[in-house]
Backbone as ProteinMPNN parsed JSONL, in Angstrom:
{"seq_chain_A": "XXXXXXXXXXXXXXXXXXXXXXXXXXXXXXXXXXXXXXXXXXXXXXXXXXXXXXXXXXXXXXXXXXXXXXXXXXXXXXXXXXXXXXXXXXXX", "coords_chain_A": {"N_chain_A": [[0.858, -1.173, 0.0], [0.995, 1.936, -1.117], [1.688, 5.096, 0.321], [0.72, 8.523, 0.324], [3.215, 11.033, 0.131], [4.17, 12.886, 3.004], [4.567, 15.903, 4.92], [6.189, 16.743, 7.877], [6.657, 18.299, 11.097], [9.754, 18.56, 12.639], [11.887, 18.55, 15.568], [13.422, 21.635, 16.681], [12.875, 23.411, 14.583], [13.161, 22.121, 12.171], [12.098, 20.13, 9.329], [10.451, 17.238, 7.928], [10.016, 15.472, 4.968], [8.375, 12.735, 3.948], [7.851, 9.701, 2.236], [6.072, 6.668, 2.171], [5.761, 3.141, 1.761], [3.743, 0.446, 2.601], [4.232, -2.927, 3.11], [2.338, -5.768, 3.196], [1.913, -9.089, 4.62], [1.658, -12.283, 2.884], [-0.749, -13.148, 3.763], [-2.595, -11.275, 3.409], [-4.658, -10.359, 0.896], [-3.988, -8.924, -2.324], [-6.13, -7.707, -3.546], [-7.705, -6.994, -1.448], [-6.415, -5.081, 0.066], [-5.487, -3.324, 2.996], [-6.785, -0.168, 4.205], [-4.817, 2.732, 3.861], [-4.82, 4.885, 5.615], [-4.558, 4.592, 8.539], [-1.815, 3.876, 8.696], [-0.598, 6.107, 7.596], [-1.317, 8.035, 9.483], [0.066, 7.018, 11.721], [2.67, 7.34, 10.78], [2.956, 10.131, 10.629], [2.557, 10.835, 13.357], [4.669, 9.444, 14.543], [7.067, 10.669, 13.619], [6.744, 13.387, 14.246], [8.078, 16.049, 16.029], [10.482, 14.775, 16.484], [14.052, 14.671, 16.751], [16.142, 16.033, 14.217], [18.77, 15.285, 13.794], [19.547, 12.424, 14.259], [18.207, 11.341, 12.097], [19.644, 11.964, 9.921], [21.63, 10.174, 9.473], [22.785, 6.923, 8.395], [22.473, 4.843, 10.26], [20.603, 6.004, 11.989], [18.448, 6.239, 10.283], [17.844, 3.556, 9.778], [17.075, 2.791, 12.362], [14.837, 4.472, 12.706], [13.154, 3.472, 10.739], [12.653, 0.881, 11.708], [11.345, 1.5, 14.127], [9.107, 2.87, 13.146], [7.912, 0.85, 11.617], [7.112, -0.889, 13.65], [5.161, 0.675, 14.973], [3.291, 1.013, 12.884], [2.599, -1.654, 12.359], [1.246, -2.263, 14.717], [-1.059, -0.851, 14.3], [-2.473, -2.366, 12.547], [-3.766, -4.983, 13.42], [-5.031, -7.226, 12.306], [-3.937, -7.57, 9.844], [-1.064, -8.626, 8.993], [2.04, -6.925, 8.944], [4.647, -6.939, 6.668], [6.866, -5.394, 5.812], [8.156, -2.02, 5.911], [8.721, 0.504, 3.695], [10.749, 3.231, 2.775], [9.929, 5.581, 0.418], [10.524, 8.106, -0.248], [12.555, 10.574, 1.38], [13.304, 13.316, 3.024], [15.103, 15.511, 4.935], [15.018, 18.67, 6.313]], "CA_chain_A": [[0.0, 0.0, 0.0], [1.781, 3.175, -1.135], [1.065, 6.239, 0.988], [1.132, 9.829, -0.165], [4.27, 11.66, 0.924], [3.69, 13.901, 3.938], [5.563, 16.766, 5.541], [5.942, 16.882, 9.302], [7.574, 19.148, 11.849], [10.723, 17.943, 13.538], [12.359, 19.458, 16.614], [14.402, 22.649, 16.305], [12.523, 24.14, 13.374], [13.402, 21.305, 10.978], [10.937, 19.38, 8.882], [10.697, 15.995, 7.211], [9.084, 15.072, 3.916], [8.584, 11.292, 3.87], [6.908, 8.847, 1.521], [6.163, 5.318, 2.719], [4.942, 2.054, 1.245], [3.601, -0.633, 3.582], [4.072, -4.25, 2.515], [1.674, -6.717, 4.087], [2.282, -10.475, 4.344], [0.816, -12.963, 1.891], [-2.052, -13.446, 4.372], [-3.466, -10.18, 3.002], [-4.735, -10.398, -0.563], [-3.772, -7.636, -2.986], [-7.426, -7.1, -3.869], [-8.329, -6.54, -0.206], [-5.382, -4.374, 0.819], [-6.039, -2.425, 4.017], [-6.755, 1.283, 4.021], [-3.54, 3.284, 4.276], [-4.962, 6.016, 6.535], [-3.924, 4.373, 9.843], [-0.36, 3.898, 8.539], [-0.22, 7.506, 7.39], [-1.459, 8.676, 10.784], [1.182, 6.56, 12.549], [3.884, 7.946, 10.236], [2.981, 11.532, 11.067], [2.745, 10.92, 14.807], [5.977, 8.903, 14.904], [8.148, 11.604, 13.323], [6.498, 14.734, 14.757], [8.857, 16.45, 17.192], [11.726, 14.027, 16.573], [15.26, 15.416, 16.398], [16.589, 15.804, 12.843], [20.144, 14.788, 13.763], [19.7, 10.992, 13.975], [17.602, 11.005, 10.809], [20.6, 12.325, 8.874], [22.634, 9.119, 9.393], [22.259, 5.621, 7.969], [22.024, 4.107, 11.449], [19.379, 6.646, 12.451], [17.385, 5.9, 9.336], [17.488, 2.16, 10.041], [16.324, 2.797, 13.619], [13.534, 5.103, 12.475], [12.349, 2.539, 9.954], [12.226, -0.196, 12.614], [10.355, 2.061, 15.041], [7.884, 3.151, 12.39], [7.299, -0.434, 11.277], [6.457, -1.385, 14.863], [3.938, 1.471, 15.189], [2.331, 0.709, 11.82], [2.12, -3.024, 12.577], [0.268, -2.22, 15.813], [-2.299, -0.263, 13.781], [-3.122, -3.362, 11.686], [-3.664, -6.273, 14.105], [-5.576, -8.319, 11.488], [-3.235, -7.583, 8.56], [0.352, -8.6, 9.357], [2.935, -6.079, 8.142], [5.911, -7.583, 6.316], [7.933, -4.403, 5.814], [7.844, -0.617, 5.64], [9.762, 1.016, 2.802], [10.746, 4.666, 2.504], [9.989, 5.867, -1.012], [11.204, 9.405, -0.277], [12.932, 10.94, 2.734], [14.064, 14.562, 2.963], [15.168, 16.27, 6.184], [15.437, 20.056, 6.06]], "C_chain_A": [[0.903, 1.234, 0.0], [0.999, 4.308, -0.484], [1.548, 7.519, 0.332], [2.243, 10.363, 0.727], [3.662, 12.76, 1.782], [4.869, 14.704, 4.474], [5.191, 16.935, 7.001], [6.999, 17.738, 9.955], [8.457, 18.315, 12.752], [11.1, 18.962, 14.603], [13.324, 20.486, 16.029], [14.119, 23.379, 15.011], [12.799, 23.384, 12.088], [12.093, 20.655, 10.547], [11.377, 18.164, 8.092], [9.611, 15.806, 6.17], [9.364, 13.592, 3.69], [7.456, 10.621, 3.097], [7.142, 7.42, 1.989], [5.279, 4.373, 1.919], [4.928, 0.963, 2.307], [3.373, -1.934, 2.826], [3.459, -5.172, 3.56], [2.077, -8.134, 3.706], [1.329, -11.075, 3.322], [-0.528, -13.395, 2.47], [-3.073, -12.361, 4.035], [-3.479, -10.17, 1.483], [-4.579, -8.992, -1.145], [-5.092, -6.937, -3.282], [-8.128, -6.553, -2.626], [-7.301, -5.832, 0.673], [-6.025, -3.4, 1.812], [-5.943, -0.951, 3.617], [-5.441, 1.826, 4.575], [-3.626, 4.389, 5.312], [-4.349, 5.759, 7.912], [-2.39, 4.407, 9.765], [0.14, 5.324, 8.347], [-0.288, 8.269, 8.714], [-0.296, 8.292, 11.708], [2.506, 7.171, 12.084], [4.028, 9.381, 10.718], [3.269, 11.618, 12.561], [4.124, 10.419, 15.239], [7.085, 9.946, 14.728], [7.956, 12.996, 13.92], [7.288, 14.987, 16.044], [10.182, 15.729, 17.364], [12.905, 14.925, 16.185], [15.695, 15.053, 14.977], [17.939, 15.097, 12.797], [20.25, 13.284, 13.512], [19.135, 10.578, 12.614], [18.528, 11.315, 9.636], [21.727, 11.299, 8.75], [21.977, 7.814, 8.951], [21.718, 4.832, 9.159], [20.725, 4.69, 11.993], [18.193, 6.32, 11.573], [16.904, 4.464, 9.539], [16.654, 2.066, 11.324], [14.941, 3.387, 13.471], [12.61, 4.172, 11.708], [11.813, 1.414, 10.833], [11.15, 0.303, 13.579], [9.027, 2.336, 14.357], [7.163, 1.859, 12.022], [6.532, -1.002, 12.469], [5.139, -0.648, 15.118], [2.876, 1.152, 14.14], [1.761, -0.692, 12.014], [1.061, -3.066, 13.679], [-1.076, -1.667, 15.349], [-3.09, -1.245, 12.914], [-3.05, -4.751, 12.33], [-4.163, -7.461, 13.27], [-4.902, -8.434, 10.127], [-1.73, -7.49, 8.843], [1.217, -7.799, 8.377], [4.246, -6.828, 7.929], [7.068, -6.588, 6.387], [7.357, -3.016, 5.574], [9.017, -0.081, 4.837], [9.633, 2.53, 2.676], [10.866, 4.857, 1.0], [10.556, 7.263, -1.261], [11.477, 9.791, 1.165], [13.838, 12.153, 2.663], [13.96, 15.276, 4.301], [15.691, 17.648, 5.852], [15.546, 20.785, 7.36]], "O_chain_A": [[1.515, 1.544, 1.022], [-0.201, 4.459, -0.71], [2.673, 7.579, -0.162], [2.215, 10.167, 1.942], [2.758, 13.474, 1.349], [6.01, 14.241, 4.478], [4.043, 17.229, 7.335], [8.104, 17.888, 9.433], [7.983, 17.481, 13.523], [10.673, 20.115, 14.539], [13.965, 20.236, 15.008], [15.04, 23.919, 14.398], [12.681, 23.96, 11.007], [11.114, 20.632, 11.294], [12.52, 18.071, 7.645], [8.426, 15.962, 6.462], [10.467, 13.226, 3.285], [6.278, 10.93, 3.278], [8.285, 7.008, 2.182], [4.198, 4.744, 1.461], [5.972, 0.598, 2.847], [2.455, -2.044, 2.014], [3.991, -5.335, 4.658], [2.536, -8.364, 2.587], [0.331, -10.463, 2.943], [-1.359, -13.949, 1.751], [-4.26, -12.498, 4.332], [-2.439, -9.993, 0.85], [-4.986, -8.004, -0.534], [-5.162, -5.709, -3.268], [-9.044, -5.738, -2.74], [-7.324, -5.976, 1.895], [-7.005, -2.732, 1.482], [-5.114, -0.565, 2.792], [-5.006, 1.414, 5.651], [-2.595, 4.8, 5.846], [-3.665, 6.644, 8.427], [-1.741, 4.916, 10.678], [1.185, 5.699, 8.88], [0.602, 9.065, 9.018], [0.258, 9.148, 12.398], [3.366, 7.483, 12.907], [5.1, 9.791, 11.161], [4.13, 12.389, 12.984], [4.685, 10.927, 16.21], [7.946, 10.088, 15.596], [8.937, 13.722, 14.083], [7.179, 14.238, 17.014], [10.934, 16.034, 18.29], [12.751, 15.839, 15.374], [15.622, 13.889, 14.584], [18.217, 14.374, 11.839], [20.992, 12.888, 12.614], [19.553, 9.567, 12.05], [18.229, 10.968, 8.493], [22.681, 11.522, 8.003], [20.771, 7.625, 9.112], [20.647, 4.23, 9.083], [19.84, 3.945, 12.412], [17.074, 6.145, 12.055], [15.705, 4.189, 9.48], [15.652, 1.352, 11.369], [13.977, 2.873, 14.038], [11.416, 4.095, 12.0], [10.648, 1.036, 10.716], [10.16, -0.388, 13.822], [7.96, 2.073, 14.911], [5.937, 1.784, 12.107], [5.433, -1.533, 12.311], [4.127, -1.269, 15.44], [1.695, 1.032, 14.467], [0.558, -0.895, 11.849], [0.091, -3.818, 13.583], [-2.113, -1.976, 15.935], [-4.248, -0.986, 12.583], [-2.333, -5.616, 11.826], [-3.748, -8.594, 13.515], [-5.259, -9.306, 9.335], [-1.185, -6.389, 8.924], [1.136, -7.971, 7.161], [4.874, -7.292, 8.881], [8.12, -6.89, 6.949], [6.231, -2.86, 5.101], [10.17, -0.2, 5.251], [8.532, 3.049, 2.492], [11.801, 4.351, 0.378], [11.016, 7.562, -2.363], [10.74, 9.4, 2.071], [15.005, 12.04, 2.288], [12.864, 15.609, 4.751], [16.711, 17.777, 5.175], [15.886, 21.969, 7.377]]}, "name": "protein", "num_of_chains": 1, "seq": "XXXXXXXXXXXXXXXXXXXXXXXXXXXXXXXXXXXXXXXXXXXXXXXXXXXXXXXXXXXXXXXXXXXXXXXXXXXXXXXXXXXXXXXXXXXX"}
């Protein structure tokens, strides 16, 4: 499920523009893919107020992806999440 890219406020006057695609397991049929709104909401809430500094490193990006995947997976208890992919990621 590809999500529209969103812009969110980070700490210290920075902002993040992020695009995300959520991959569900094969237990979720492509024709019955879940609504992306809960994942988009979790994406916005996860990054809002976060410091920009760790997001500017590879290790920080890996950590952010893991944390976001956990939050998104919790929003879909009946549709197991396989992975979360960043399709765009700009910190300003």
